[in-house]
């Protein structure tokens, strides 16, 4: 039942996209590659796990209760409907990707429950309908009614695109039409304290061609920041209602809300072309990514209100870096990539995908982090704040796991684009691509790579006889790159957007080889990031590495390690049971035990700066951050203090 015409963002006809997504079934990740293996794990473990947990959490029973009111106590958070919708979206993309209907029975049952729960006028929200949340639309500051509706719309569009079953879409359209009607007032449109529906309405417009949905998304974006909400709990920035979107150019407030809204604004730009929206969106991006993003791509520094912090407020141990914020960041960057063609947005996608989002899920695909810290101290217990020391099977607020499932099931959507010049490859993983060249000629690309373990990407092109351009992203972390075609080395010209471009007449079996140098590198942070001043992080290619206690010399705490960036770091095989190919090994120093007092006066020699302490030399081993916490309870840190000289 392959009917995968388009993926999550059908910007193929968007008038202001400079890059266009490919049909969803034209990029295939092989299971041997990093993304193909992840999709396999999602299929074999994560999706089933999400279904089991959503049922056990009472999400379906909440909806049954909406159809037949009873004395049953509502289960979970008031926005629990959205967990089911994300699971249904994951099922849809996976059904289309794999070409079978393994979850068809669950999908049909869930759809029937939703159909029964939907009110005659189209309203659907189990929290409100079961009498818990007051009147419809009256508590949108906190009720998440439109947030849930947005996830329903996305699931419905995905199901129709991937399976051809429009029954969920019928339900979503009835609800969307009701929201449009309710928004047609002198007070302006309904808006939700948790943005999300903006993206969904633009996608519903793309899918149905109904202009009213785009108009409603535009109205909702324009209505932001005009004081609709009181903000009595965390202030208006938390609700993204503190300033109109063209003026809200500092990333602030609840990180997921900020990032979903930004993605919705980018979607509106792709359809309307309002340059002031793109300008504000790119300024907002610079605030978020040049001052408020962890080296892992994670965003959100504060546990209280799950928010962006001040510029350079990036504590590694107290990082919030919610998995959903990582996914929202990935989605926003994709839309900016389509709107501008700038490789920095694809770089940001890669960083957050291979570090934060990948770290959120365990090797067994059934345990998840909600918060993705960059340091786990010995004895840490964060179970009361969604920052446990180990991944959990599920969370009371279960937004993250099904969000991972729906993203991974649709991941091939984000790897390759095309435009009138040719084909652009943004994310690298073993697999194949079938695409039409600008003149309509069929093109087949066979991609052979063990990226991100190796920087070699071989692309065999069967490209017909036409002239077109193959563009390969040169990540900004890479400082040395070689490119060859049929063993002839090409010079790579400076490209403002960050791509190596090969424009030529293509034939059969033409071999393109891109080699991105992947030496281990020590990374320092901006001087204003006080939390990691004097510390270094180790990276190789797109991956951030970390030290876990389990890998170090017994008796040596990772908190006592000091590293010297002048010492070489060796690339070695990763330890067993970690799901990685490459680890990094080097030598560190361990300082002799100091005064154990929390605070102490400096000695005269220390005060004079004349004391140079040399510690004991010990080996250290660093593993990819995204595989940490897969071998039991073990402290971890990304940032390691440098030796003082
Ligand atoms: Zn989440």
Coordinates of C-alpha atoms and ligand atoms in Angstrom, one line a residue:
X1 CA 0.0 0.0 0.0
X2 CA 2.7 2.5 -1.0
X3 CA 1.0 5.8 -1.5
X4 CA 3.7 8.1 -0.1
X5 CA 3.2 11.1 -2.3
X6 CA 4.5 13.7 0.1
X7 CA 5.9 14.0 3.6
X8 CA 5.2 16.1 6.6
X9 CA 6.0 19.5 4.9
X10 CA 4.5 19.6 1.4
X11 CA 6.3 22.7 0.3
X12 CA 6.7 21.4 -3.2
X13 CA 4.3 24.0 -4.5
X14 CA 5.0 26.7 -1.9
X15 CA 5.7 29.9 -3.9
X16 CA 8.5 31.0 -1.6
X17 CA 10.4 27.8 -1.1
X18 CA 13.8 27.9 -2.8
X19 CA 14.3 24.2 -2.1
X20 CA 11.5 21.6 -2.5
X21 CA 11.0 18.4 -0.5
X22 CA 11.0 15.1 -2.5
X23 CA 8.1 12.7 -2.6
X24 CA 8.3 10.7 0.6
X25 CA 9.1 7.3 -0.9
X26 CA 12.0 8.5 -3.0
X27 CA 14.6 8.6 -0.3
X28 CA 15.2 5.2 1.3
X29 CA 17.6 4.8 4.3
X30 CA 19.3 1.4 4.4
X31 CA 19.1 -0.4 7.8
X32 CA 22.9 -0.5 7.8
X33 CA 23.1 3.3 8.1
X34 CA 22.6 5.5 11.1
X35 CA 19.1 6.7 10.1
X36 CA 17.9 3.5 8.6
X37 CA 18.9 1.6 11.8
X38 CA 17.0 4.2 13.8
X39 CA 13.9 3.8 11.7
X40 CA 14.2 0.1 12.1
X41 CA 14.3 0.5 15.9
X42 CA 11.4 2.9 15.7
X43 CA 9.4 0.3 13.8
X44 CA 10.4 -2.7 15.9
X45 CA 10.2 -1.1 19.4
X46 CA 9.3 2.5 19.8
X47 CA 6.0 2.7 18.0
X48 CA 4.6 -0.4 19.7
X49 CA 5.9 0.8 23.0
X50 CA 4.1 4.1 22.5
X51 CA 0.8 2.4 21.7
X52 CA 1.1 0.3 24.8
X53 CA 1.9 3.2 27.1
X54 CA -0.8 5.5 25.6
X55 CA -3.4 2.9 26.2
X56 CA -2.1 2.2 29.7
X57 CA -2.1 5.9 30.5
X58 CA -5.9 6.0 29.8
X59 CA -5.6 8.3 26.8
X60 CA -8.1 6.3 24.8
X61 CA -10.4 5.9 27.7
X62 CA -10.5 9.7 28.1
X63 CA -11.8 9.9 24.6
X64 CA -14.3 7.1 25.2
X65 CA -15.5 9.0 28.1
X66 CA -15.9 12.1 26.0
X67 CA -18.4 10.0 23.9
X68 CA -20.1 8.6 26.9
X69 CA -19.8 10.8 30.0
X70 CA -19.2 8.9 33.2
X71 CA -17.9 9.4 36.8
X72 CA -14.5 8.1 35.7
X73 CA -11.6 10.4 36.7
X74 CA -9.8 11.9 33.7
X75 CA -6.4 10.3 33.3
X76 CA -3.2 12.2 32.8
X77 CA -2.6 15.8 31.8
X78 CA -5.3 17.8 30.1
X79 CA -3.5 17.7 26.8
X80 CA -3.2 13.9 26.8
X81 CA -5.2 13.6 23.5
X82 CA -2.1 15.0 21.7
X83 CA -0.1 11.9 22.8
X84 CA -2.5 9.7 20.8
X85 CA -2.3 12.0 17.8
X86 CA 1.5 11.9 17.7
X87 CA 1.3 8.1 17.9
X88 CA -1.2 8.0 15.0
X89 CA 1.1 10.3 13.0
X90 CA 4.1 8.0 13.6
X91 CA 2.0 5.0 12.5
X92 CA 1.0 6.8 9.4
X93 CA 4.5 7.7 8.3
X94 CA 5.8 4.2 9.2
X95 CA 2.9 2.6 7.3
X96 CA 3.8 4.5 4.2
X97 CA 7.5 4.0 4.6
X98 CA 7.4 0.3 5.1
X99 CA 4.5 -0.3 2.7
X100 CA 2.5 -2.5 5.1
X101 CA -0.4 -1.9 7.5
X102 CA 0.9 -3.5 10.7
X103 CA -0.9 -1.0 12.9
X104 CA -4.1 -0.8 10.8
X105 CA -6.3 -2.3 13.4
X106 CA -5.2 0.1 16.1
X107 CA -5.4 3.1 13.7
X108 CA -9.0 2.2 12.7
X109 CA -10.1 1.6 16.3
X110 CA -8.6 4.9 17.5
X111 CA -10.3 6.7 14.6
X112 CA -13.6 5.1 15.5
X113 CA -13.1 6.3 19.1
X114 CA -12.4 9.8 17.9
X115 CA -15.4 9.8 15.6
X116 CA -17.6 8.8 18.5
X117 CA -16.1 11.4 20.7
X118 CA -16.4 14.2 18.3
X119 CA -19.4 16.5 19.1
X120 CA -22.1 17.0 16.4
X121 CA -20.7 20.4 15.6
X122 CA -17.1 19.1 15.2
X123 CA -15.7 19.9 18.6
X124 CA -13.2 17.4 20.0
X125 CA -11.2 17.6 23.2
X126 CA -11.6 14.9 25.8
X127 CA -10.6 17.2 28.7
X128 CA -13.2 19.8 28.0
X129 CA -15.9 17.3 26.9
X130 CA -15.6 15.2 30.0
X131 CA -16.4 18.3 32.1
X132 CA -13.1 19.0 33.6
X133 CA -11.9 22.1 31.8
X134 CA -14.7 24.5 31.8
X135 CA -16.2 26.0 28.7
X136 CA -14.8 25.5 25.2
X137 CA -12.2 28.1 24.1
X138 CA -12.6 30.1 27.3
X139 CA -9.3 28.9 28.9
X140 CA -7.0 28.9 25.8
X141 CA -4.2 30.4 27.8
X142 CA -3.6 27.0 29.4
X143 CA -6.2 24.6 28.0
X144 CA -4.1 23.4 24.9
X145 CA -7.4 22.9 22.9
X146 CA -5.8 24.2 19.7
X147 CA -2.5 22.5 20.5
X148 CA -4.3 19.2 20.6
X149 CA -6.3 20.1 17.5
X150 CA -3.0 20.9 15.7
X151 CA -1.6 17.5 16.5
X152 CA -4.9 15.9 15.3
X153 CA -4.6 17.8 12.0
X154 CA -1.0 16.7 11.5
X155 CA -1.9 13.1 12.2
X156 CA -4.8 13.2 9.9
X157 CA -2.9 14.8 7.0
X158 CA -0.1 12.2 7.5
X159 CA -2.6 9.3 7.5
X160 CA -4.3 10.5 4.3
X161 CA -1.0 11.1 2.6
X162 CA 0.6 7.9 3.6
X163 CA -2.3 5.4 3.6
X164 CA -5.1 7.0 1.5
X165 CA -7.4 6.6 4.4
X166 CA -9.2 9.9 4.8
X167 CA -11.4 9.0 7.8
X168 CA -9.2 10.8 10.3
X169 CA -8.9 13.7 8.0
X170 CA -12.7 14.0 7.9
X171 CA -12.6 14.4 11.7
X172 CA -9.8 16.9 11.6
X173 CA -11.4 19.0 9.0
X174 CA -14.7 19.2 11.0
X175 CA -12.7 20.4 14.0
X176 CA -10.6 22.9 11.9
X177 CA -13.8 24.3 10.4
X178 CA -15.3 24.8 13.8
X179 CA -12.1 26.6 14.9
X180 CA -12.3 28.8 11.9
X181 CA -16.0 29.6 12.6
X182 CA -15.2 30.3 16.3
X183 CA -12.3 32.6 15.2
X184 CA -14.5 34.7 13.0
X185 CA -15.2 37.3 15.6
X186 CA -14.5 41.0 16.2
X187 CA -11.9 40.0 18.8
X188 CA -9.8 38.2 16.3
X189 CA -9.0 34.5 15.9
X190 CA -8.7 32.0 18.7
X191 CA -5.0 31.5 19.7
X192 CA -3.6 29.0 22.1
X193 CA -1.1 29.5 24.9
X194 CA 0.8 26.6 23.4
X195 CA 1.5 27.3 19.7
X196 CA 1.5 24.3 17.4
X197 CA -1.7 24.6 15.3
X198 CA -0.1 27.3 13.1
X199 CA 2.1 24.7 11.4
X200 CA -0.8 22.2 11.2
X201 CA -3.2 24.7 9.5
X202 CA -0.6 25.6 6.9
X203 CA -0.2 21.9 6.2
X204 CA -3.9 21.4 6.0
X205 CA -4.1 24.2 3.5
X206 CA -1.3 22.5 1.5
X207 CA -3.1 19.2 1.6
X208 CA -6.6 20.3 0.8
X209 CA -6.0 23.6 -1.1
X210 CA -8.6 25.3 1.2
X211 CA -7.4 28.9 1.5
X212 CA -9.3 29.4 4.7
X213 CA -6.9 27.3 6.7
X214 CA -3.9 29.4 5.5
X215 CA -5.8 32.5 6.3
X216 CA -6.5 31.3 9.8
X217 CA -2.9 30.4 10.3
X218 CA -1.9 33.9 9.2
X219 CA -4.5 35.5 11.5
X220 CA -3.2 33.4 14.4
X221 CA 0.4 34.5 13.8
X222 CA -0.6 38.1 13.5
X223 CA -2.7 37.9 16.7
X224 CA 0.3 36.8 18.8
X225 CA 1.9 39.2 21.2
X226 CA -1.0 41.6 21.6
X227 CA -1.8 40.8 25.2
X228 CA -4.5 38.3 24.7
X229 CA -3.3 36.3 27.7
X230 CA -2.8 37.3 31.3
X231 CA 0.3 35.3 31.8
X232 CA -0.5 34.9 35.4
X233 CA 1.6 31.8 36.0
X234 CA 4.8 32.4 34.1
X235 CA 4.3 35.6 32.3
X236 CA 3.3 36.4 28.7
X237 CA 6.7 35.3 27.2
X238 CA 5.9 31.8 28.4
X239 CA 2.8 31.9 26.2
X240 CA 4.6 33.6 23.3
X241 CA 2.2 36.6 23.8
X242 CA 4.7 39.1 24.9
X243 CA 5.4 40.9 21.6
X244 CA 4.1 40.7 18.0
X245 CA 6.1 38.2 15.9
X246 CA 7.9 40.8 13.9
X247 CA 9.2 42.4 17.2
X248 CA 9.8 39.2 19.1
X249 CA 13.3 38.6 17.9
X250 CA 14.9 37.3 21.1
X251 CA 14.3 33.6 21.8
X252 CA 12.4 33.6 25.1
X253 CA 9.8 31.9 27.1
X254 CA 8.9 28.2 27.0
X255 CA 11.3 26.7 24.5
X256 CA 8.9 24.3 22.8
X257 CA 6.2 27.0 22.4
X258 CA 8.8 29.4 21.0
X259 CA 10.2 26.9 18.5
X260 CA 6.8 25.6 17.3
X261 CA 5.6 29.2 16.8
X262 CA 8.8 30.0 14.9
X263 CA 8.2 27.0 12.7
X264 CA 4.6 28.1 12.1
X265 CA 5.8 31.6 11.2
X266 CA 8.3 30.1 8.7
X267 CA 5.5 28.0 7.2
X268 CA 3.3 31.1 6.8
X269 CA 6.3 32.9 5.1
X270 CA 6.7 29.9 2.7
X271 CA 3.2 30.4 1.5
X272 CA 2.7 34.2 1.7
X273 CA 6.2 35.5 1.1
X274 CA 5.9 38.4 3.6
X275 CA 9.6 39.4 3.8
X276 CA 9.1 41.0 7.3
X277 CA 8.2 37.6 8.6
X278 CA 11.3 35.9 7.3
X279 CA 13.5 38.8 8.5
X280 CA 12.1 38.5 12.0
X281 CA 12.3 34.7 11.9
X282 CA 16.0 34.8 10.9
X283 CA 16.8 37.4 13.6
X284 CA 15.0 35.1 16.1
X285 CA 17.2 32.2 14.9
X286 CA 20.4 34.2 15.5
X287 CA 19.3 34.9 19.1
X288 CA 18.5 31.2 19.7
X289 CA 21.5 29.7 17.9
X290 CA 24.2 32.2 18.5
X291 CA 23.5 32.8 22.2
X292 CA 21.1 30.2 23.6
X293 CA 21.9 26.7 22.2
X294 CA 23.9 24.0 23.8
X295 CA 26.7 22.3 21.9
X296 CA 24.4 19.3 21.5
X297 CA 21.8 21.5 19.8
X298 CA 19.6 21.3 22.9
X299 CA 17.6 24.4 23.8
X300 CA 16.0 25.6 27.0
X301 CA 18.2 26.4 30.0
X302 CA 15.6 26.6 32.8
X303 CA 13.6 23.9 34.5
X304 CA 11.2 26.5 35.9
X305 CA 8.8 27.3 33.0
X306 CA 10.9 25.0 30.6
X307 CA 12.3 28.2 29.1
X308 CA 15.2 29.7 27.2
X309 CA 17.5 31.5 29.5
X310 CA 19.4 34.7 29.1
X311 CA 22.1 34.9 26.4
X312 CA 25.0 32.6 27.3
X313 CA 23.0 31.1 30.3
X314 CA 23.8 27.5 29.4
X315 CA 24.6 25.4 32.5
X316 CA 25.4 21.8 31.4
X317 CA 24.2 20.1 34.6
X318 CA 21.0 22.0 34.8
X319 CA 20.3 22.0 31.1
X320 CA 16.6 21.4 30.4
X321 CA 17.0 20.8 26.7
X322 CA 13.7 19.0 26.3
X323 CA 13.5 16.4 23.6
X324 CA 10.4 18.1 22.1
X325 CA 12.4 21.4 21.9
X326 CA 15.0 19.5 19.9
X327 CA 12.4 18.2 17.6
X328 CA 10.7 21.6 17.3
X329 CA 14.2 23.1 16.5
X330 CA 14.7 20.5 13.8
X331 CA 11.3 21.3 12.3
X332 CA 11.9 25.1 12.3
X333 CA 15.4 24.7 10.7
X334 CA 13.9 22.6 8.0
X335 CA 11.4 25.3 7.1
X336 CA 14.1 28.0 7.1
X337 CA 16.3 25.7 4.9
X338 CA 13.4 25.4 2.4
X339 CA 12.9 29.1 2.5
X340 CA 16.5 30.2 2.1
X341 CA 18.7 27.3 0.9
X342 CA 21.3 28.2 3.6
X343 CA 23.3 25.3 4.9
X344 CA 23.5 26.7 8.4
X345 CA 20.0 25.5 8.9
X346 CA 20.8 22.0 7.8
X347 CA 23.9 22.1 10.1
X348 CA 21.6 22.9 13.0
X349 CA 19.2 20.1 12.0
X350 CA 22.1 17.6 12.0
X351 CA 23.5 18.8 15.3
X352 CA 20.3 18.5 17.2
X353 CA 19.3 15.3 15.5
X354 CA 22.5 13.4 16.0
X355 CA 23.1 14.7 19.5
X356 CA 20.0 15.8 21.5
X357 CA 17.2 13.9 19.7
X358 CA 19.2 10.8 19.3
X359 CA 20.3 10.9 22.9
X360 CA 16.7 11.0 24.1
X361 CA 16.1 7.3 23.1
X362 CA 17.8 4.2 24.6
X363 CA 19.4 1.5 22.5
X364 CA 16.3 -0.7 23.1
X365 CA 14.0 2.0 21.8
X366 CA 11.8 1.8 24.8
X367 CA 13.3 4.3 27.3
X368 CA 13.5 8.0 26.9
X369 CA 14.9 11.2 28.3
X370 CA 12.7 14.2 28.6
X371 CA 15.5 16.6 29.6
X372 CA 18.8 16.1 27.9
X373 CA 21.5 17.2 30.3
X374 CA 25.2 17.6 29.4
X375 CA 26.4 16.6 32.8
X376 CA 25.1 14.1 35.3
X377 CA 26.6 14.4 38.7
X378 CA 27.2 11.4 41.0
X379 CA 24.2 10.8 43.1
X380 CA 21.9 12.9 41.0
X381 CA 18.2 12.3 41.5
X382 CA 16.0 14.3 39.1
X383 CA 13.0 12.1 39.1
X384 CA 10.7 14.8 40.3
X385 CA 11.6 17.2 37.6
X386 CA 11.7 15.2 34.4
X387 CA 15.5 15.0 34.6
X388 CA 16.1 11.5 35.9
X389 CA 19.6 10.0 35.7
X390 CA 18.4 7.2 33.5
X391 CA 15.9 7.1 30.7
X392 CA 12.4 6.2 31.8
X393 CA 9.8 4.0 30.0
X394 CA 7.3 6.8 30.1
X395 CA 6.4 10.1 31.7
X396 CA 3.3 11.6 33.2
X397 CA 3.7 14.3 30.7
X398 CA 4.4 12.1 27.7
X399 CA 5.0 14.7 25.0
X400 CA 8.5 13.5 24.0
X401 CA 8.4 9.8 23.2
X402 CA 5.7 9.9 20.6
X403 CA 7.2 13.0 19.2
X404 CA 10.4 11.1 18.6
X405 CA 8.4 8.3 17.0
X406 CA 6.7 10.5 14.5
X407 CA 9.9 12.3 13.5
X408 CA 12.0 9.2 13.0
X409 CA 9.2 7.5 11.0
X410 CA 9.4 10.5 8.6
X411 CA 13.1 11.2 8.8
X412 CA 13.8 10.5 5.1
X413 CA 11.7 13.5 4.3
X414 CA 14.5 15.8 5.6
X415 CA 17.5 14.5 3.8
X416 CA 17.4 15.6 0.2
X417 CA 15.7 18.4 -1.8
X418 CA 15.5 19.5 -5.4
X419 CA 15.0 22.8 -7.2
X420 CA 15.4 24.1 -10.8
X421 CA 19.1 23.7 -10.5
X422 CA 19.2 20.1 -9.4
X423 CA 19.4 18.0 -6.3
X424 CA 20.7 19.0 -2.8
X425 CA 21.8 16.5 -0.2
X426 CA 21.6 17.8 3.4
X427 CA 21.8 14.7 5.7
X428 CA 24.0 11.8 5.0
X429 CA 23.2 8.1 5.7
X430 CA 23.5 4.9 3.7
X431 CA 20.6 4.6 1.2
X432 CA 19.3 5.6 -2.1
X433 CA 17.4 8.4 -3.8
X434 CA 15.2 8.4 -6.9
X435 CA 14.5 11.9 -8.1
X436 CA 13.7 13.8 -11.3
X437 CA 16.4 16.1 -12.7
X438 CA 15.2 19.6 -13.6
X439 CA 14.4 18.4 -17.1
X440 CA 12.3 15.6 -15.8
X441 CA 14.9 12.9 -16.4
X442 CA 14.9 10.1 -13.8
X443 CA 17.9 10.2 -11.5
X444 CA 19.1 7.4 -9.2
X445 CA 21.6 8.1 -6.4
X446 CA 23.1 5.3 -4.4
X447 CA 24.7 6.5 -1.2
X448 CA 27.4 4.4 0.5
X449 CA 28.7 5.8 3.8
X450 CA 29.1 4.9 7.4
X451 CA 28.6 8.6 8.4
X452 CA 28.7 9.8 11.1
X453 CA 31.5 7.3 12.0
X454 CA 33.3 8.1 8.8
X455 CA 33.4 11.3 6.8
X456 CA 33.5 9.5 3.5
X457 CA 30.3 9.8 1.5
X458 CA 30.2 7.9 -1.9
X459 CA 27.4 8.8 -4.2
X460 CA 27.0 6.8 -7.4
X461 CA 24.9 8.8 -9.8
X462 CA 22.8 7.4 -12.6
X463 CA 21.8 10.7 -14.0
X464 CA 20.6 10.3 -17.5
X465 CA 22.2 12.7 -20.0
X466 CA 21.0 16.0 -18.7
X467 CA 23.0 18.9 -17.2
X468 CA 22.1 19.5 -13.6
X469 CA 23.7 20.3 -10.3
X470 CA 24.4 17.9 -7.4
X471 CA 24.9 19.9 -4.2
X472 CA 26.4 18.3 -1.1
X473 CA 26.3 20.0 2.2
X474 CA 29.7 20.9 3.7
X475 CA 29.1 21.1 7.4
X476 CA 30.5 24.1 9.2
X477 CA 32.4 21.8 11.6
X478 CA 34.4 20.5 8.7
X479 CA 37.6 22.5 7.9
X480 CA 39.1 20.1 5.3
X481 CA 37.1 18.5 2.5
X482 CA 37.9 16.8 -0.7
X483 CA 35.6 16.1 -3.5
X484 CA 36.2 13.9 -6.5
X485 CA 34.2 12.7 -9.5
X486 CA 35.3 9.4 -11.0
X487 CA 38.6 9.8 -9.1
X488 CA 39.3 13.2 -10.5
X489 CA 39.6 15.7 -7.6
X490 CA 37.6 18.9 -8.0
X491 CA 38.3 22.2 -6.5
X492 CA 35.4 23.4 -4.3
X493 CA 34.7 27.0 -4.7
X494 CA 33.5 29.2 -1.9
X495 CA 29.8 28.8 -1.5
X496 CA 27.9 31.3 0.7
X497 CA 25.3 28.7 1.5
X498 CA 27.8 25.9 2.5
X499 CA 27.4 23.4 -0.3
X500 CA 29.9 21.7 -2.7
X501 CA 28.2 22.0 -6.1
X502 CA 28.9 19.8 -9.1
X503 CA 27.2 21.0 -12.3
X504 CA 27.8 18.8 -15.3
X505 CA 26.2 16.4 -17.8
X506 CA 25.6 13.2 -15.9
X507 CA 25.7 9.7 -17.3
X508 CA 25.5 6.2 -15.7
X509 CA 27.5 5.0 -12.8
X510 CA 29.3 8.3 -12.1
X511 CA 31.1 8.1 -8.8
X512 CA 31.1 11.1 -6.6
X513 CA 33.2 10.9 -3.4
X514 CA 33.0 13.5 -0.7
X515 CA 35.5 13.2 2.2
X516 CA 34.9 15.4 5.2
X517 CA 37.8 15.4 7.5
X518 CA 36.8 14.1 10.9
X519 CA 39.7 14.7 13.3
X520 CA 38.8 14.9 17.0
X521 CA 38.5 18.5 18.0
X522 CA 38.5 20.3 21.3
X523 CA 35.8 23.0 21.4
X524 CA 35.7 26.0 23.7
X525 CA 32.6 28.1 24.5
X526 CA 32.1 31.9 24.2
X527 CA 33.8 33.6 27.2
X528 CA 30.4 34.7 28.5
X529 CA 29.2 31.1 29.0
X530 CA 30.3 31.2 32.7
X531 CA 29.1 27.7 33.4
X532 CA 31.8 26.1 31.2
X533 CA 34.5 28.7 31.3
X534 CA 37.9 27.1 31.3
X535 CA 36.3 23.8 30.0
X536 CA 36.5 22.0 26.7
X537 CA 34.2 19.7 24.9
X538 CA 35.4 16.9 22.5
X539 CA 33.8 16.5 19.1
X540 CA 34.4 14.5 16.1
X541 CA 32.5 15.3 12.9
X542 CA 28.9 16.1 13.8
X543 CA 29.0 14.2 17.1
X544 CA 29.6 15.6 20.6
X545 CA 31.5 13.2 22.8
X546 CA 31.3 12.8 26.6
X547 CA 33.1 10.9 29.4
X548 CA 31.1 8.4 31.3
X549 CA 32.4 7.2 34.7
X550 CA 32.0 3.6 33.6
X551 CA 34.8 3.9 31.0
X552 CA 37.4 5.5 33.2
X553 CA 40.3 4.2 35.3
X554 CA 38.7 2.7 38.5
X555 CA 38.9 5.2 41.4
X556 CA 39.3 8.2 39.2
X557 CA 36.3 10.5 39.2
X558 CA 35.4 12.2 35.9
X559 CA 35.0 15.4 37.9
X560 CA 38.7 15.4 38.7
X561 CA 39.9 15.0 35.1
X562 CA 41.8 17.9 33.5
X563 CA 42.5 17.8 29.8
X564 CA 45.3 19.4 27.8
X565 CA 44.2 20.3 24.2
X566 CA 47.8 20.0 23.1
X567 CA 47.7 16.2 23.8
X568 CA 46.6 14.1 20.9
X569 CA 43.3 12.2 21.0
X570 CA 43.1 8.9 19.3
X571 CA 40.2 7.4 17.3
X572 CA 39.5 3.9 18.5
X573 CA 36.7 1.3 18.4
X574 CA 33.9 2.0 20.8
X575 CA 33.3 -0.2 23.8
X576 CA 30.9 -3.1 23.4
X577 CA 27.2 -2.7 24.1
X578 CA 27.1 1.0 23.4
X579 CA 25.8 1.1 19.8
X580 CA 28.6 3.2 18.4
X581 CA 31.5 2.5 16.2
X582 CA 34.0 5.1 17.3
X583 CA 35.2 6.2 20.7
X584 CA 38.0 8.7 21.5
X585 CA 40.9 8.0 23.8
X586 CA 43.4 10.4 25.3
X587 CA 45.4 11.3 28.3
X588 CA 44.2 13.6 31.1
X589 CA 45.6 14.7 34.4
X590 CA 44.1 14.2 37.8
X591 CA 45.1 16.8 40.3
X592 CA 46.2 15.6 43.8
X593 CA 43.5 15.8 46.4
X594 CA 43.0 19.4 47.4
X595 CA 41.6 21.0 50.5
X596 CA 38.1 19.5 50.6
X597 CA 36.5 22.6 52.0
X598 CA 33.7 24.1 49.8
X599 CA 35.5 27.4 49.9
X600 CA 39.1 28.3 50.9
X601 CA 41.5 31.2 50.8
X602 CA 44.1 31.0 48.1
X603 CA 47.7 30.3 49.1
X604 CA 50.3 33.0 48.5
X605 CA 51.7 31.1 45.5
X606 CA 48.2 30.6 44.0
X607 CA 47.4 34.2 44.5
X608 CA 50.6 35.2 42.8
X609 CA 49.8 32.8 39.9
X610 CA 53.2 31.1 40.3
X611 CA 51.9 27.7 41.4
X612 CA 51.7 25.2 38.6
X613 CA 50.2 22.0 39.6
X614 CA 50.9 18.9 37.5
X615 CA 48.6 16.1 38.2
X616 CA 48.9 12.4 37.7
X617 CA 48.5 11.3 34.1
X618 CA 45.7 8.9 33.4
X619 CA 44.0 7.7 30.2
X620 CA 40.5 8.8 29.5
X621 CA 37.8 7.4 27.1
X622 CA 35.1 9.5 25.5
X623 CA 32.0 8.0 23.9
X624 CA 29.3 9.6 21.6
X625 CA 27.0 11.7 23.8
X626 CA 24.0 10.3 22.0
X627 CA 24.7 6.8 23.4
X628 CA 25.3 7.8 27.0
X629 CA 23.4 6.1 29.8
X630 CA 23.0 2.8 28.0
X631 CA 25.2 0.8 30.3
X632 CA 23.7 1.4 33.7
X633 CA 23.9 4.2 36.1
X634 CA 27.0 6.3 35.5
X635 CA 27.9 10.0 35.9
X636 CA 28.7 11.8 32.7
X637 CA 30.0 15.1 31.5
X638 CA 30.5 16.7 28.1
X639 CA 32.5 19.7 29.3
X640 CA 35.8 18.9 30.9
X641 CA 38.1 21.4 32.7
X642 CA 41.3 22.2 30.8
X643 CA 44.6 22.1 32.6
X644 CA 45.8 25.5 33.7
X645 CA 49.3 26.3 32.6
Ligands
LIG1 ZN1 8.4 16.8 25.3

